[in-house]
XYZ file of C-alpha atoms in Angstrom:
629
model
C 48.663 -102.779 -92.688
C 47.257 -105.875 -90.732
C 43.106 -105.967 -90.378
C 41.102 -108.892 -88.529
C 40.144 -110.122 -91.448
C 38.825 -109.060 -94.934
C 34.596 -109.858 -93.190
C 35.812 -108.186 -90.019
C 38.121 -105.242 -91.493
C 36.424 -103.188 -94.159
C 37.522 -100.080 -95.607
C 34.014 -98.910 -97.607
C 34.584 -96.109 -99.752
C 31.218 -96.217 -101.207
C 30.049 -92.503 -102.027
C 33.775 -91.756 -103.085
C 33.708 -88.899 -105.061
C 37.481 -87.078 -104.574
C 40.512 -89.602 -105.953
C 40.568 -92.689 -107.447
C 42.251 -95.360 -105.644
C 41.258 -96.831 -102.242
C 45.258 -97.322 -101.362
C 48.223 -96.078 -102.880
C 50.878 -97.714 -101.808
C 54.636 -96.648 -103.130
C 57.330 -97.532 -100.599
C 58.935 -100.982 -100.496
C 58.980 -104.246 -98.293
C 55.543 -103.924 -97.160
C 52.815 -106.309 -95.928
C 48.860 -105.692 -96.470
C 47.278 -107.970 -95.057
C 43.461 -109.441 -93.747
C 41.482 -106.883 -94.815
C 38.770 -105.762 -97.834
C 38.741 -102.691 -100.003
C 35.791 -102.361 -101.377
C 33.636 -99.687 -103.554
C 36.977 -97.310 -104.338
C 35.842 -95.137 -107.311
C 39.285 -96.048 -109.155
C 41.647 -98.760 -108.474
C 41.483 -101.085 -105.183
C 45.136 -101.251 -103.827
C 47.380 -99.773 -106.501
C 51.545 -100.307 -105.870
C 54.001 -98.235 -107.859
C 57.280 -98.676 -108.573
C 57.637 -100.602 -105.198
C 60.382 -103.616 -104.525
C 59.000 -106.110 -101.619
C 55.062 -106.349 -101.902
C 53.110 -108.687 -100.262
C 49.225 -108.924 -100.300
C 47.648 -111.698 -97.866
C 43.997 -112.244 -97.364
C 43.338 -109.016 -99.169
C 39.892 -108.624 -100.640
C 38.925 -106.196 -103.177
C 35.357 -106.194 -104.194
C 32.730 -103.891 -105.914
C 29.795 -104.792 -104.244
C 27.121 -104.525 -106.704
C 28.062 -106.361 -109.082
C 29.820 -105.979 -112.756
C 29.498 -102.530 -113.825
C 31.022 -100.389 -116.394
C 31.794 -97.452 -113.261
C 33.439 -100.011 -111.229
C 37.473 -99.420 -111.061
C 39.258 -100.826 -113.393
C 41.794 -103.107 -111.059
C 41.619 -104.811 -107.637
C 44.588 -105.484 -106.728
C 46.998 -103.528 -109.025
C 51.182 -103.970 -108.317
C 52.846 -102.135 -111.358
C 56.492 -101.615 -112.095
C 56.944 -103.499 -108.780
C 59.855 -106.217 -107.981
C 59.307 -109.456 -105.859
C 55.550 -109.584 -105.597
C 53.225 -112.208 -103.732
C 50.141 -111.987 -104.108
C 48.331 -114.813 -101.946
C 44.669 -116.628 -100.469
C 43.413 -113.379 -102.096
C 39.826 -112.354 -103.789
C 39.194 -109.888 -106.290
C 35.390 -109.353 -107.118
C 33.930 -106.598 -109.852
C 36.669 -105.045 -111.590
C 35.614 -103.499 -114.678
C 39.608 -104.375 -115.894
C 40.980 -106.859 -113.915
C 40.778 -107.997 -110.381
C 44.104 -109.150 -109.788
C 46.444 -107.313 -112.493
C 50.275 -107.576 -112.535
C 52.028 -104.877 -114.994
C 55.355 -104.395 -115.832
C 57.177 -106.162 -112.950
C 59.931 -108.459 -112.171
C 59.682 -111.607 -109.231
C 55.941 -112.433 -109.168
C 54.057 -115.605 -107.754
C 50.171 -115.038 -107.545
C 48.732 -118.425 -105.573
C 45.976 -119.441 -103.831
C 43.925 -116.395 -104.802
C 39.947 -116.344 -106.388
C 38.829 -114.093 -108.845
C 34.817 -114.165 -110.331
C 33.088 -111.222 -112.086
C 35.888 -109.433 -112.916
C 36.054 -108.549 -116.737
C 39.656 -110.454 -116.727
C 40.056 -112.512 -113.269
C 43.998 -112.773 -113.495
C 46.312 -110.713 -115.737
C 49.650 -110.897 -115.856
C 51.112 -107.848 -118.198
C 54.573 -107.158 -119.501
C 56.301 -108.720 -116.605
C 59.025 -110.870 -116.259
C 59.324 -114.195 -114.180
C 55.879 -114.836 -112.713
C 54.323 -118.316 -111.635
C 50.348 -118.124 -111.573
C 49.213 -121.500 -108.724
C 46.787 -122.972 -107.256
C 44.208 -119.805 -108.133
C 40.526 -120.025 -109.191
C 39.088 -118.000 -112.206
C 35.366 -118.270 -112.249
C 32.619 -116.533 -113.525
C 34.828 -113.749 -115.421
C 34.861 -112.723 -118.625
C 38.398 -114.110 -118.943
C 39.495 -116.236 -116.517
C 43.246 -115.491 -116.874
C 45.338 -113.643 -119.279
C 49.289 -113.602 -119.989
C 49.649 -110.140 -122.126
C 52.523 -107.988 -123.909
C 51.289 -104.366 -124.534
C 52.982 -102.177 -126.629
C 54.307 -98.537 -125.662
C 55.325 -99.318 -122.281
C 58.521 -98.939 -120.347
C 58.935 -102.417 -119.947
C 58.704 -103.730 -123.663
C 58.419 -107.555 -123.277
C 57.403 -110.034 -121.046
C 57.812 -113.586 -120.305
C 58.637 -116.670 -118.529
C 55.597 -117.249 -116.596
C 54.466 -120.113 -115.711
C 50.244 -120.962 -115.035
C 49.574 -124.465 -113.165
C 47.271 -125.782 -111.306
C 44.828 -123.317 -111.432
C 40.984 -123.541 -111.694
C 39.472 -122.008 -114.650
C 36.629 -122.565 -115.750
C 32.748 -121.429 -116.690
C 33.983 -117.539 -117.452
C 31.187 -116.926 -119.817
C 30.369 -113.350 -118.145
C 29.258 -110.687 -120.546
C 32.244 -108.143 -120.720
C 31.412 -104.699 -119.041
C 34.689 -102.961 -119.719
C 34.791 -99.700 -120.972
C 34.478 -99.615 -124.569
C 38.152 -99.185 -125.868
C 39.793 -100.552 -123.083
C 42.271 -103.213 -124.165
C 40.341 -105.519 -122.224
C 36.943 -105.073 -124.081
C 38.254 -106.911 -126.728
C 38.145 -110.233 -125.028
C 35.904 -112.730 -125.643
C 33.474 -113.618 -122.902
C 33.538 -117.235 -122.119
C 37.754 -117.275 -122.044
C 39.713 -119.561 -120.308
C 42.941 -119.022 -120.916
C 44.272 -116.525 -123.164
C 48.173 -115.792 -124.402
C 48.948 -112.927 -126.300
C 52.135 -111.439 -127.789
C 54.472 -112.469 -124.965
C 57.225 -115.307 -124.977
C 58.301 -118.081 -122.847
C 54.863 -119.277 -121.200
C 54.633 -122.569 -119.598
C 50.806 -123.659 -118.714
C 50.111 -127.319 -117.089
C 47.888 -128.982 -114.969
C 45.405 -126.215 -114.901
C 41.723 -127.490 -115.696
C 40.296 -125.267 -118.383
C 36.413 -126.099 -118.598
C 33.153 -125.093 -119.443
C 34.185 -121.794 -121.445
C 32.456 -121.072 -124.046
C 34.372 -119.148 -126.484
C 38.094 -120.246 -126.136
C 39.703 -123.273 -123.626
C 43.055 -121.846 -124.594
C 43.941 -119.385 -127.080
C 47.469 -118.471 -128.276
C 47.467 -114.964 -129.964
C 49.755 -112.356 -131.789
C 48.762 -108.926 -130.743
C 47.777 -108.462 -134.433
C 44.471 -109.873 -133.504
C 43.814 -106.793 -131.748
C 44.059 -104.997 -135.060
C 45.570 -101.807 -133.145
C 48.901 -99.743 -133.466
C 51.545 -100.692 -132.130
C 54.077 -98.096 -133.117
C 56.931 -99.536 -130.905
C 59.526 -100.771 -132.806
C 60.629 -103.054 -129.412
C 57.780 -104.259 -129.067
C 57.515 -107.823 -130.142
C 54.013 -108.344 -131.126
C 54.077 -112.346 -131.627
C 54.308 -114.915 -128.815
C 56.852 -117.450 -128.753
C 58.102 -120.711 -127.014
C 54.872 -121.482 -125.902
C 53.763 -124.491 -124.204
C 50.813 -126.191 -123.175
C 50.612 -129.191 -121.693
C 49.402 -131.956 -119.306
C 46.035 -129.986 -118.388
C 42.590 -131.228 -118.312
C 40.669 -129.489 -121.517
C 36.985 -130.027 -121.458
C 33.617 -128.335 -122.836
C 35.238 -125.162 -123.995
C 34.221 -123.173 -127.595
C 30.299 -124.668 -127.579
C 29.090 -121.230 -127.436
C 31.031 -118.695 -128.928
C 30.195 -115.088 -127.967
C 31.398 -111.280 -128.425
C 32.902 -109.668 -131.489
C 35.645 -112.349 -131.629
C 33.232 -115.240 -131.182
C 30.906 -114.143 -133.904
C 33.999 -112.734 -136.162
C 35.407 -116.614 -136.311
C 32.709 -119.112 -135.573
C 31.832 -119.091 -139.474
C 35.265 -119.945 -140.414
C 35.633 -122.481 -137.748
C 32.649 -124.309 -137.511
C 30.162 -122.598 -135.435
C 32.416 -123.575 -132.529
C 35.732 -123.222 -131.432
C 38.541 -125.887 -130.794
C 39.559 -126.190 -127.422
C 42.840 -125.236 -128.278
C 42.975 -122.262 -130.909
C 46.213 -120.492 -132.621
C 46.497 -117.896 -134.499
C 49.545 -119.099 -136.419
C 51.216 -115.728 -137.015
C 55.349 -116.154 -136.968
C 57.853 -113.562 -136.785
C 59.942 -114.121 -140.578
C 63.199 -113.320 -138.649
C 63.208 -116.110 -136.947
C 62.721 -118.509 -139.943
C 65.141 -120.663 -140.233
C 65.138 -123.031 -143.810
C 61.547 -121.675 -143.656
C 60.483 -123.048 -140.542
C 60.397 -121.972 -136.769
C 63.756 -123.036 -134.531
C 61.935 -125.969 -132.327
C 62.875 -123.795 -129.256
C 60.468 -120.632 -129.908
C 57.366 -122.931 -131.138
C 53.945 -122.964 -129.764
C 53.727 -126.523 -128.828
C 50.919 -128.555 -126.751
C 50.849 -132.570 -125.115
C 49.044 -134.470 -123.279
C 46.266 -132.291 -123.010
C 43.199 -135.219 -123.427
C 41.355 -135.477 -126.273
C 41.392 -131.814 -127.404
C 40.256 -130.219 -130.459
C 42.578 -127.902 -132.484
C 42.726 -124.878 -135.069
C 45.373 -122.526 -136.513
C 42.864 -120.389 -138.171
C 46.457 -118.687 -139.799
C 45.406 -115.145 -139.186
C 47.419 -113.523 -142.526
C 44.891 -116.009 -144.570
C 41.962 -114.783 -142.958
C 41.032 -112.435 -145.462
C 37.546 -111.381 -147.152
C 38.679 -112.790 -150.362
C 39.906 -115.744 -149.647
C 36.777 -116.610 -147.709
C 34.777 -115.607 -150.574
C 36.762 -117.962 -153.089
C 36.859 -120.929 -150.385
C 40.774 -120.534 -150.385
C 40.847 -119.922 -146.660
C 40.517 -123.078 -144.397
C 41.938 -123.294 -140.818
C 44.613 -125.770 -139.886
C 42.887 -128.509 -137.723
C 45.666 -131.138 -137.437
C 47.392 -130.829 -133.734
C 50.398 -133.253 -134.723
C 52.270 -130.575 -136.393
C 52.421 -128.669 -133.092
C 52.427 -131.895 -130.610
C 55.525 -131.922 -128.247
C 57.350 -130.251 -124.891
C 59.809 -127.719 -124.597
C 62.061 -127.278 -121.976
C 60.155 -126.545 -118.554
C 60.723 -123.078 -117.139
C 62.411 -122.102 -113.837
C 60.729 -121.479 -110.167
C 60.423 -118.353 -109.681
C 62.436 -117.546 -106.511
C 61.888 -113.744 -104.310
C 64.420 -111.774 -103.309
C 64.686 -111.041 -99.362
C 62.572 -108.175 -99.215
C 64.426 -104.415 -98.252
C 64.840 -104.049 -94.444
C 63.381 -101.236 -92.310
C 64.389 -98.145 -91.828
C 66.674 -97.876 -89.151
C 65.220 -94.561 -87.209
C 61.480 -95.303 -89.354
C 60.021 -93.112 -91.911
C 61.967 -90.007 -92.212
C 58.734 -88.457 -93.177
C 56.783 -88.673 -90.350
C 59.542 -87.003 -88.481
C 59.220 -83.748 -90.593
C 54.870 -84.048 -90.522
C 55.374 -83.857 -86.855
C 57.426 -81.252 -86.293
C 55.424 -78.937 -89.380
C 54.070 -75.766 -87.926
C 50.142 -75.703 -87.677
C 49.619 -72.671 -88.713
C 50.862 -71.144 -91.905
C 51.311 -67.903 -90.018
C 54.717 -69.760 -88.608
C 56.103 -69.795 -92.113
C 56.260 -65.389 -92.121
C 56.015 -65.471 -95.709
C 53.325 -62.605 -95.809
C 53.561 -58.917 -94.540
C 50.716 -57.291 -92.671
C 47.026 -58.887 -93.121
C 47.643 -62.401 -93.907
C 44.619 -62.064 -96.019
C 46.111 -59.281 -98.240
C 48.906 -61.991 -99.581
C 51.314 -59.192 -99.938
C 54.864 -61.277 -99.483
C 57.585 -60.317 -96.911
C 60.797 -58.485 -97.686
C 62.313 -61.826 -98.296
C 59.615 -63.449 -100.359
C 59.494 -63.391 -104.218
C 56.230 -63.350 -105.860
C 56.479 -65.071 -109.512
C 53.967 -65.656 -112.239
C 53.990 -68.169 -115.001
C 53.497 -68.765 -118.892
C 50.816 -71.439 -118.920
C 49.791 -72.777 -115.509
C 48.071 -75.690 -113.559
C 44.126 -75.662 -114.184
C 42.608 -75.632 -110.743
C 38.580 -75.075 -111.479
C 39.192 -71.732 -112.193
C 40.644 -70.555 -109.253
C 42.959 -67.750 -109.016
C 46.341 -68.203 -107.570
C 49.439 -66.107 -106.333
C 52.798 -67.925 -106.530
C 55.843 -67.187 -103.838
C 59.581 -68.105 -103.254
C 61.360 -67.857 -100.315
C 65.187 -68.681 -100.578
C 67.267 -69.067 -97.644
C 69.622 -65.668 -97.085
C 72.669 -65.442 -99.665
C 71.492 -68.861 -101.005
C 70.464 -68.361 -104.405
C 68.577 -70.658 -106.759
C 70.462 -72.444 -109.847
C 69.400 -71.930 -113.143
C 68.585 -75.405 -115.338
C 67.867 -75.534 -119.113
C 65.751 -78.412 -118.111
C 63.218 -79.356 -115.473
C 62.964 -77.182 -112.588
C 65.726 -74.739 -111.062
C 67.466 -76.191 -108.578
C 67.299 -75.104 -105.440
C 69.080 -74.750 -101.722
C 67.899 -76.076 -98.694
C 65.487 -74.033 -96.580
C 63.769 -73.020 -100.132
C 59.962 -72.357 -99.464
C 57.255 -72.201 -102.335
C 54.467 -71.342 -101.812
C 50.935 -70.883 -103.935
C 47.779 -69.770 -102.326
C 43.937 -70.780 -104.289
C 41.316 -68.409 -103.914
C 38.129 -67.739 -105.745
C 36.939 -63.860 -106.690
C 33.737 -63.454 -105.649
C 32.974 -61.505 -108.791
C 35.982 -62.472 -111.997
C 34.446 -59.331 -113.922
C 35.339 -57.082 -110.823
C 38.418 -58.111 -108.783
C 37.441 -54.995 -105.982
C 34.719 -57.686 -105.048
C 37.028 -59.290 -103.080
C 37.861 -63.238 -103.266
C 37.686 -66.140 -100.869
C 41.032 -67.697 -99.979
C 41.230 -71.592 -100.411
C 44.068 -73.013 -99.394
C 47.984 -72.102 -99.447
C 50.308 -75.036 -100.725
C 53.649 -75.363 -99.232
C 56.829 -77.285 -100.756
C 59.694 -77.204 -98.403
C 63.357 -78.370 -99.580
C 64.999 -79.893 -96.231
C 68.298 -82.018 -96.271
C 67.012 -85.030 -97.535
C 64.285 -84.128 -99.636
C 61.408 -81.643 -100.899
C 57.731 -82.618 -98.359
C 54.753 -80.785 -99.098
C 52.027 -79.155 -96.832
C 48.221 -77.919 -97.758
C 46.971 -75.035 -95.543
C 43.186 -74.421 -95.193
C 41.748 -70.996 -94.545
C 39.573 -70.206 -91.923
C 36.069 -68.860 -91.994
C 37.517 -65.231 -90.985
C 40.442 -65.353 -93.554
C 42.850 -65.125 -90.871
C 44.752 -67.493 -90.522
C 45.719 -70.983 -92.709
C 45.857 -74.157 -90.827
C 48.146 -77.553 -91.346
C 45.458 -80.547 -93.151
C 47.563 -83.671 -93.840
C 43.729 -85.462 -94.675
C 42.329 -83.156 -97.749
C 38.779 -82.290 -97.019
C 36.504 -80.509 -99.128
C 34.714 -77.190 -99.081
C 31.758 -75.849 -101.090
C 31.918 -72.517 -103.278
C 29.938 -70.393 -105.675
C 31.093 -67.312 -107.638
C 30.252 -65.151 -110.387
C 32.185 -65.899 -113.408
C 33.776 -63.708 -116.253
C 30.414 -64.139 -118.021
C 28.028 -62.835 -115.374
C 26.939 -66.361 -114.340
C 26.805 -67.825 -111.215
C 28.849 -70.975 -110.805
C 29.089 -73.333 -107.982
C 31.379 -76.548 -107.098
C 33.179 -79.013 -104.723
C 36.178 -77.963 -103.932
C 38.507 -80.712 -103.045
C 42.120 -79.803 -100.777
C 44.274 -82.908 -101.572
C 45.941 -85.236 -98.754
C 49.293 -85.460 -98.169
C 49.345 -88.921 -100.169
C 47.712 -87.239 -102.957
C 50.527 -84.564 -103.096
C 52.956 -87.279 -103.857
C 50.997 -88.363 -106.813
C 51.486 -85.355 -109.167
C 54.562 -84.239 -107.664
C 56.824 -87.678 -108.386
C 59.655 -87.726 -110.230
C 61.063 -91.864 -109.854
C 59.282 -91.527 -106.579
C 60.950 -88.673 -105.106
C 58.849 -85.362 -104.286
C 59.377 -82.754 -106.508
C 58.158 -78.872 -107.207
C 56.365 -78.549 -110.682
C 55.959 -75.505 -112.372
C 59.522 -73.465 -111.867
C 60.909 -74.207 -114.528
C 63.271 -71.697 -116.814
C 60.919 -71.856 -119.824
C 57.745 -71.416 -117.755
C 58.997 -68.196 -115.570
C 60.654 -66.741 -118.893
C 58.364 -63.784 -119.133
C 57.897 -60.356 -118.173
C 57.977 -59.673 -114.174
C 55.181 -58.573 -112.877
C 56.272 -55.442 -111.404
C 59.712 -54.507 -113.102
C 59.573 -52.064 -115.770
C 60.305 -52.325 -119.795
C 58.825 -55.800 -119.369
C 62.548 -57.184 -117.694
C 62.258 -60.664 -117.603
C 61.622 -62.288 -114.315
C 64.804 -64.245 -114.624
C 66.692 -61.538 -115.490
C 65.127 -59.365 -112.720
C 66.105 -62.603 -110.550
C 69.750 -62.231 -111.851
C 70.171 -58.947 -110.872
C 69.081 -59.428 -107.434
C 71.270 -62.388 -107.064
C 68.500 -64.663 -106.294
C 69.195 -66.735 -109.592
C 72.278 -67.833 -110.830
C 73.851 -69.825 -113.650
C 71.720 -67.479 -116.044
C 72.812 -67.743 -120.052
C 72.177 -64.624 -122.239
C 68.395 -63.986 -121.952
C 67.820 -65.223 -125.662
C 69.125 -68.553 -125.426
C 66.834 -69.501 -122.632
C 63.447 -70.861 -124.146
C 59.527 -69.624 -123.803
C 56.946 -72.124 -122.813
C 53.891 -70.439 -124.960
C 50.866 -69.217 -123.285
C 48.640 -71.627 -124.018
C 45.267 -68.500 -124.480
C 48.042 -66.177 -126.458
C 48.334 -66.775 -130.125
C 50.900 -64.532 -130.103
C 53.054 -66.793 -128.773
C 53.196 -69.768 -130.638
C 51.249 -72.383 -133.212
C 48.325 -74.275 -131.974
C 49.862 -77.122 -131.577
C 52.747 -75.523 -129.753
C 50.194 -73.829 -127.242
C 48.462 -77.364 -126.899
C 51.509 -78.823 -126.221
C 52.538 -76.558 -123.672
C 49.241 -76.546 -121.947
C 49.569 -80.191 -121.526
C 52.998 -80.243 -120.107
C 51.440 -77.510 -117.411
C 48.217 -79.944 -116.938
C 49.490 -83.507 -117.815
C 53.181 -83.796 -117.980
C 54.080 -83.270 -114.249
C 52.309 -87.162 -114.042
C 52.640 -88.454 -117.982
C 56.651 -88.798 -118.254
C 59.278 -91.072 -118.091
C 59.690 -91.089 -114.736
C 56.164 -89.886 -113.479
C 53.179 -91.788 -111.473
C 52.091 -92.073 -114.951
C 54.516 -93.572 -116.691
C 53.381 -97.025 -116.681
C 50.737 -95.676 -119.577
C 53.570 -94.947 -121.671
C 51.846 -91.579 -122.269
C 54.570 -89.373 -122.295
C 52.743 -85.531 -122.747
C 56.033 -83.279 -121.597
C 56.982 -80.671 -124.161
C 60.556 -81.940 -125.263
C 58.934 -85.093 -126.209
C 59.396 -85.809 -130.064
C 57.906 -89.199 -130.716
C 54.070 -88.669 -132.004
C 53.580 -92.319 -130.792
C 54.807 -91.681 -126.808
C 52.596 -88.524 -126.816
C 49.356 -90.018 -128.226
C 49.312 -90.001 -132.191
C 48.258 -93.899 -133.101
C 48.849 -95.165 -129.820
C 47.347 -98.153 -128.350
C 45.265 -97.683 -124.583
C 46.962 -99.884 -121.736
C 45.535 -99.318 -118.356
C 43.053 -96.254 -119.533
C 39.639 -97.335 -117.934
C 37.192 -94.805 -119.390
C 40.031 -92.954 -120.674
C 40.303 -93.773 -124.200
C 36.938 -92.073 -124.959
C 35.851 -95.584 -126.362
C 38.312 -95.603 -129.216
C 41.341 -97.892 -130.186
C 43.619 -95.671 -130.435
């Protein structure tokens, strides 16, 4: 995606109010290039799971100014491979502006980030080298972070050089609980919790809380609850950088917490001391995973020994920082350039995508999944209407669910996930709102009718938007949004934007490792009464007996999602549970769009940590309600 320029080629999405990022960007060896994003409610340019990515001349900005609403990243590659990132600008973010997170083959060069809560981040990712890049007026000029809970435990070997950072004494703006709210305004450089980091030759000047700052993610005084997750950064070096006016004016929690202990200013070059006892060796830290610095001028130095720091040994003057930089002069062994891979070639005959968008009928009429009146939604002869246990919240619109399987093709039962299916499978799920939800005679107002189609290489889905006259459904790859009123189960009148998603949008709930997937048929979900069989049969087992299901174990070995409004039908944390695997889980799993949170919310998953008990916020923006945890 090639602009003129990012002054000349602007995409604005000021007055955003549907979404969150500006792009979303999830296949591989692609350029974007000479162009601005600016004023995206969420993210800038976000890049998931993507091997090949190259940004050039790309400017994010939020164009008035640092603000708690801006998104939280401007340029955000995540879970990515082979990432350059280059001569770009990243203005605003109320996170970071440029932010790399959990990803493998990364040089960021040449690039300027000011006003940005952090101006550079480099997260969990392995084998990055941070040039030639200016960090002004941020909060944080640059940060090298390990998180814990995420699919990609530990970091390192990165190496920062040459890079300008200096005067970030900007007040931070970040939501409260973010990870990032934490730091320090008036940062220069800041390490924390990851190994292998090589800094030199940057200048680091005129910060006012911290030059550089070498961490354990202790500090944080959050969970971690990951036992892989190695919480205290080793082999660290620092040298041959220019180090000047740093710490004169501490500020934030962190400044205020340690300028008593330390002075009333900070050292240019502060450490927090903590070691990992495993590693001791005759009591003392193998030379090659030390946090060493030389030739850095004439630099001022603390390990304020964070395990000492404690209220009583303050009070009885036992505490008293370490202030003697000898102990920690020397080099170790310089890291490697970071070399790229050759990105992925093209696609021989192109996107097989746009192939099947073109050839989609417009009109959902074409699919002859209803009988009669379109309107009526009463399904053909060879359409199977289905209900489920707990469904999808859609702003309290009603919904009718349809299968269509191809003739003497039935579907395959799995314990797990959803059924599998043959090709030519059609599911379908039209939105409509009653007019009156205490008196369903009143009629409704048809949405929209979804449309997931399994061809040979793949499930695509379709949105469908009703006409004025309820007649007929037409083909909207763009989303759009309409506005409706109704009278709800209460006798009030309520009214709202409606919002029909884009075809890109589709793709972000239904991922699975990329791939399109259907959501809600799954065996535990459809394991309830059919809607029209009698003596309450089971749907499956009505299924069964039609042959349109096969694979089937005895009915009471197959499992019951609980309806989440049914006490009946399970604890209250079992209903919760389940109404978050309907709502959440199609996104928060292992292999969803949001797995890089390391919220996992699917029912099957056991560890309290992975589906929120004590468990640190990553990348949550206003997310985390404010809290640490």
């Amino acid at each position: 995606i090639r602009g003129a320029g990012p002054d000349k080629t602007i995409l604005s999405f000021r007055g955003q109010d549907v979404g969150s990022e500006g792009l979303v960007a999830t296949g591989n060896g692609f350029t974007i290039e000479n162009l601005a994003v600016e004023d995206s409610v969420g993210n800038g340019i976000k890049t998931l799971g993507s091997q090949g990515v190259v940004f050039r001349k790309v400017r994010v900005e939020w164009t008035g100014g640092p603000d708690p609403d801006n998104g939280a990243y401007g340029l955000y590659p995540v879970q990515c491979q082979d990432v350059l990132i280059e001569d770009c600008t990243a203005i605003g973010a109320s996170d970071a502006g440029i932010y790399v997170g959990q990803s493998e083959r990364v040089i960021v060069r040449r690039c300027r980030a000011t006003w940005n809560v952090a101006g550079i981040e480099i997260e969990n990712t392995l084998d990055a080298d941070v040039y030639d890049n200016v960090a002004t007026g941020n909060t944080g000029g640059l940060l090298v972070f390990d998180l814990p809970g995420l699919q990609m435990k530990n970091g390192g070997r990165v190496r920062v050089y040459d890079n300008q950072l200096v005067d970030n004494n900007l007040k931070n703006f970040a939501p409260p609980g973010n990870m990032v709210a934490t730091v320090p305004p008036g940062t220069g450089l800041m390490i924390m919790a990851t190994d292998h980091v090589e800094a030199f030759k940057n200048t680091i000047s005129n910060n006012g809380t911290l030059g550089v700052c070498v961490v354990s993610f202790l500090i944080t005084q959050r969970p971690t609850n990951d036992p892989e997750f190695d919480p205290i950064p080793e082999a660290i070096s620092i040298h041959d950088n220019t180090i000047t006016g740093n710490g004169l004016k501490p500020g934030g929690e962190f400044g205020q917490t340690f300028a008593a202990v330390l002075g009333g200013k900070f050292p240019q070059l502060l450490y927090d001391g903590v070691v990992n006892p495993a590693r001791l060796q005759d009591g003392a830290v193998p030379a090659e995973y030390q946090v060493k610095y030389e030739n850095n001028g004439d630099v001022s130095f603390a390990n304020f020994h964070l395990s000492d720091l404690t209220p009583a040994n303050i009070a009885t003057g036992k505490y008293k920082p370490e202030t003697d930089l000898a102990p920690y002069t020397g080099k170790l062994a310089p890291l490697s350039l970071v070399k790229l891979r050759e990105r992925p070639a093209p696609q021989p005959n192109g996107n097989p995508a746009v192939a099947v968008y073109r050839k989609t009928p417009r009109e959902l009429s074409a699919w002859k999944l209803f009988a009669g009146q379109m309107s009526a939604q009463e399904p053909a002869a060879n359409v199977i209407p289905y209900e489920l246990n707990t469904p999808l919240f859609s702003d309290y619109t009603a919904k009718r669910r349809f299968i269509r399987l191809p003739e003497g093709s039935p579907m395959s039962y799995t314990a797990t996930g959803v059924f599998d299916f043959p090709v030519g499978t059609v599911i379908a799920k039209t939105f409509s709102y009653p007019h009156d939800m205490r008196s369903p005679e009143a009629g409704e107002l048809l949405l929209e009718t979804r449309i997931e189609h399994r061809n040979e290489d793949g499930w695509y889905g379709f949105t469908y938007l009703w006409n004025e006259e309820q007649t007929e459904a037409y083909l909207s790859l763009g989303g759009g949004q309409r506005d409706v009123s109704w009278i709800h189960t209460d006798g009030s009148k309520r009214s709202l934007t409606y919002s029909f998603p884009n075809a890109n949008q589709c793709i972000s709930c239904h991922s699975r490792s990329g791939k399109f997937v259907p959501i809600g048929p799954t065996a535990r979900n459809m394991n309830r009464p059919h809607p029209t069989a009698s003596a309450g049969k089971s749907q499956l087992v009505h299924w069964e007996d039609q042959h349109w299901l096969t694979g089937l174990p005895p009915h009471a070995d197959v499992a019951v999602l609980p309806r989440f409004d049914d006490p009946a039908t399970g604890s209250v944390t079992d209903r919760a549970r389940a109404w978050m695997q309907a709502n959440c889980a199609h996104c928060h799993n292992s292999e969803g769009s949001a797995r890089t949170s390391g919220l996992d919310l699917s029912y099957d998953q056991t560890d309290p940590a992975k589906f929120g008990v004590w468990k640190s916020p990553v990348a949550t923006g206003r997310g985390s309600g404010g809290r640490k945890f």
